[in-house]
Amino acid sequence: MGGVGSVIGALFMVLFPLFFAVLGAWLLSDVLRVRRTGVRVPGVVGGRRTLVHLRAGEHSLSATSSSAARFSFRTLDGRDVEAVQRIRVTTNLMRTGRQVTVAYDPDRPERAEIIEAWSQVLGALLFLGVGTVLLLGALLLGLPAYLG
C-alpha cells in the first residue's frame, strides 16, 4: 500500500485511540483533583439524567441506556447548586434521595463530584485503558502491517 490513502488511514488508526486515551487521562485527572482538593459538603441525589440509544437493524430494534446522577448541595457561602455527573454509565448505583458527600471546586461549584460514586473514576479509567490498548495495538501491530 502507499499514497495519501495509506497516510490518512494510518493517521486515523493512531489519532482515534489517542483521542480516547487523552480524554480518559484528562477526565481522570480532573475527577481526582476535585475529589482531592474540592470543598466537601453534604448533598443529596435528586434523580438521574438518562439517555436512551435506539438501534434499528434490518429485522430488530435494540435499546441501551446510560445515566448520570443529578445531585444538589449547598456551598459554604450558601449558594444552592444542582449538578450532573460528567461520565455516563450503564449502571448508576446513585439512587434518588441518597445522602452523599460532594466535593466541589470553589471557583466553579458546578464542577462537583459525589465522593461515593466510583463510577466516575472507573469510567475515566475505561476511556484511558481502551484508548491506550488500541493505541499500542495500532503502533505495534496495525501500522507496520498497514504501511507495509
XYZ file of C-alpha atoms in Angstrom:
148
model
C 0.000 0.000 0.000
C 1.065 3.544 -0.377
C -0.065 7.038 -1.165
C -2.283 9.543 0.556
C -4.938 6.941 1.488
C -2.390 4.967 3.466
C -1.195 8.031 5.332
C -4.752 9.140 6.161
C -5.669 5.610 7.283
C -2.537 5.381 9.409
C -3.229 8.778 10.993
C -6.814 7.759 11.794
C -5.564 4.463 13.232
C -3.362 6.418 15.653
C -5.382 9.598 16.294
C -8.674 7.886 17.160
C -7.291 5.824 20.070
C -5.022 8.706 21.079
C -8.114 10.904 21.456
C -9.726 8.345 23.805
C -6.549 7.924 25.849
C -6.073 11.693 26.234
C -9.750 12.221 27.070
C -9.576 9.463 29.698
C -6.381 10.909 31.208
C -7.911 14.395 31.364
C -11.179 13.144 32.908
C -9.337 11.012 35.451
C -7.050 13.871 36.409
C -9.949 16.297 36.786
C -12.164 13.894 38.760
C -9.325 13.048 41.142
C -8.318 16.716 41.510
C -11.845 17.772 42.506
C -12.112 14.825 44.905
C -8.725 15.614 46.479
C -8.814 19.424 46.689
C -12.520 20.272 46.496
C -14.574 21.633 49.353
C -16.640 18.837 50.913
C -20.264 19.354 51.844
C -23.328 17.146 52.278
C -25.536 16.649 49.256
C -28.465 14.599 48.027
C -29.059 12.668 44.823
C -32.081 14.164 43.084
C -32.623 11.672 40.301
C -30.971 10.727 37.052
C -30.418 12.117 33.627
C -30.825 9.159 31.275
C -30.010 8.841 27.589
C -31.594 6.035 25.616
C -29.829 4.879 22.460
C -32.014 3.109 19.884
C -30.552 0.992 17.103
C -32.714 -0.247 14.277
C -31.440 -3.242 12.374
C -32.955 -4.892 9.363
C -35.013 -7.289 11.493
C -34.625 -5.968 15.014
C -34.691 -2.968 17.274
C -32.392 -2.691 20.270
C -32.074 -0.123 23.006
C -29.354 0.688 25.509
C -29.266 3.418 28.080
C -26.744 5.295 30.139
C -27.368 7.545 33.075
C -25.732 10.113 35.267
C -26.907 11.105 38.721
C -28.296 14.584 39.276
C -27.373 15.884 42.696
C -27.704 19.058 44.709
C -25.770 20.658 47.504
C -25.245 23.980 49.246
C -21.853 25.681 49.019
C -20.196 27.058 52.131
C -21.270 30.572 51.111
C -24.943 29.454 50.943
C -25.405 29.028 47.183
C -27.681 26.122 46.146
C -26.169 24.170 43.250
C -27.525 21.353 41.123
C -25.010 19.340 39.115
C -24.886 16.215 36.959
C -22.163 13.589 36.900
C -19.950 14.106 33.853
C -19.398 10.465 32.901
C -22.496 8.469 31.972
C -22.514 4.781 32.818
C -24.914 1.942 32.087
C -25.415 1.095 35.746
C -25.650 4.020 38.090
C -25.980 2.997 41.730
C -26.749 6.513 42.972
C -30.420 6.261 43.987
C -32.754 9.227 44.314
C -32.817 10.628 47.842
C -29.458 9.145 48.842
C -27.431 11.374 51.156
C -23.915 11.785 49.739
C -20.720 13.733 50.260
C -19.974 16.192 47.474
C -16.601 17.731 46.694
C -16.807 20.904 44.594
C -14.435 23.396 43.034
C -14.996 26.687 44.923
C -14.251 28.685 41.762
C -16.768 26.658 39.711
C -19.210 24.894 42.062
C -20.935 23.182 39.104
C -17.731 21.152 38.759
C -18.527 18.744 41.551
C -18.112 15.072 42.323
C -20.018 12.655 44.520
C -17.311 11.084 46.671
C -19.176 7.775 46.977
C -19.604 7.453 43.175
C -16.648 5.410 41.976
C -18.285 5.052 38.552
C -16.710 8.365 37.575
C -13.177 7.145 38.298
C -13.858 3.783 36.657
C -15.375 5.428 33.575
C -12.330 7.674 33.128
C -10.025 4.672 33.630
C -12.008 2.780 30.995
C -11.514 5.571 28.434
C -7.823 5.757 29.290
C -7.320 1.980 29.226
C -9.205 1.287 25.987
C -7.530 4.217 24.240
C -4.090 3.099 25.408
C -4.610 -0.535 24.379
C -5.919 0.496 20.948
C -3.065 2.951 20.502
C -0.456 0.341 21.429
C -2.115 -2.152 19.097
C -2.078 0.364 16.271
C 1.561 1.305 16.847
C 2.880 -2.211 17.373
C 0.703 -4.295 15.062
C -1.513 -2.183 12.847
C 0.766 0.458 11.420
C 3.633 -1.817 10.382
C 1.162 -4.137 8.617
C -0.872 -1.269 7.172
C 2.044 0.725 5.808
C 3.906 -2.388 4.668
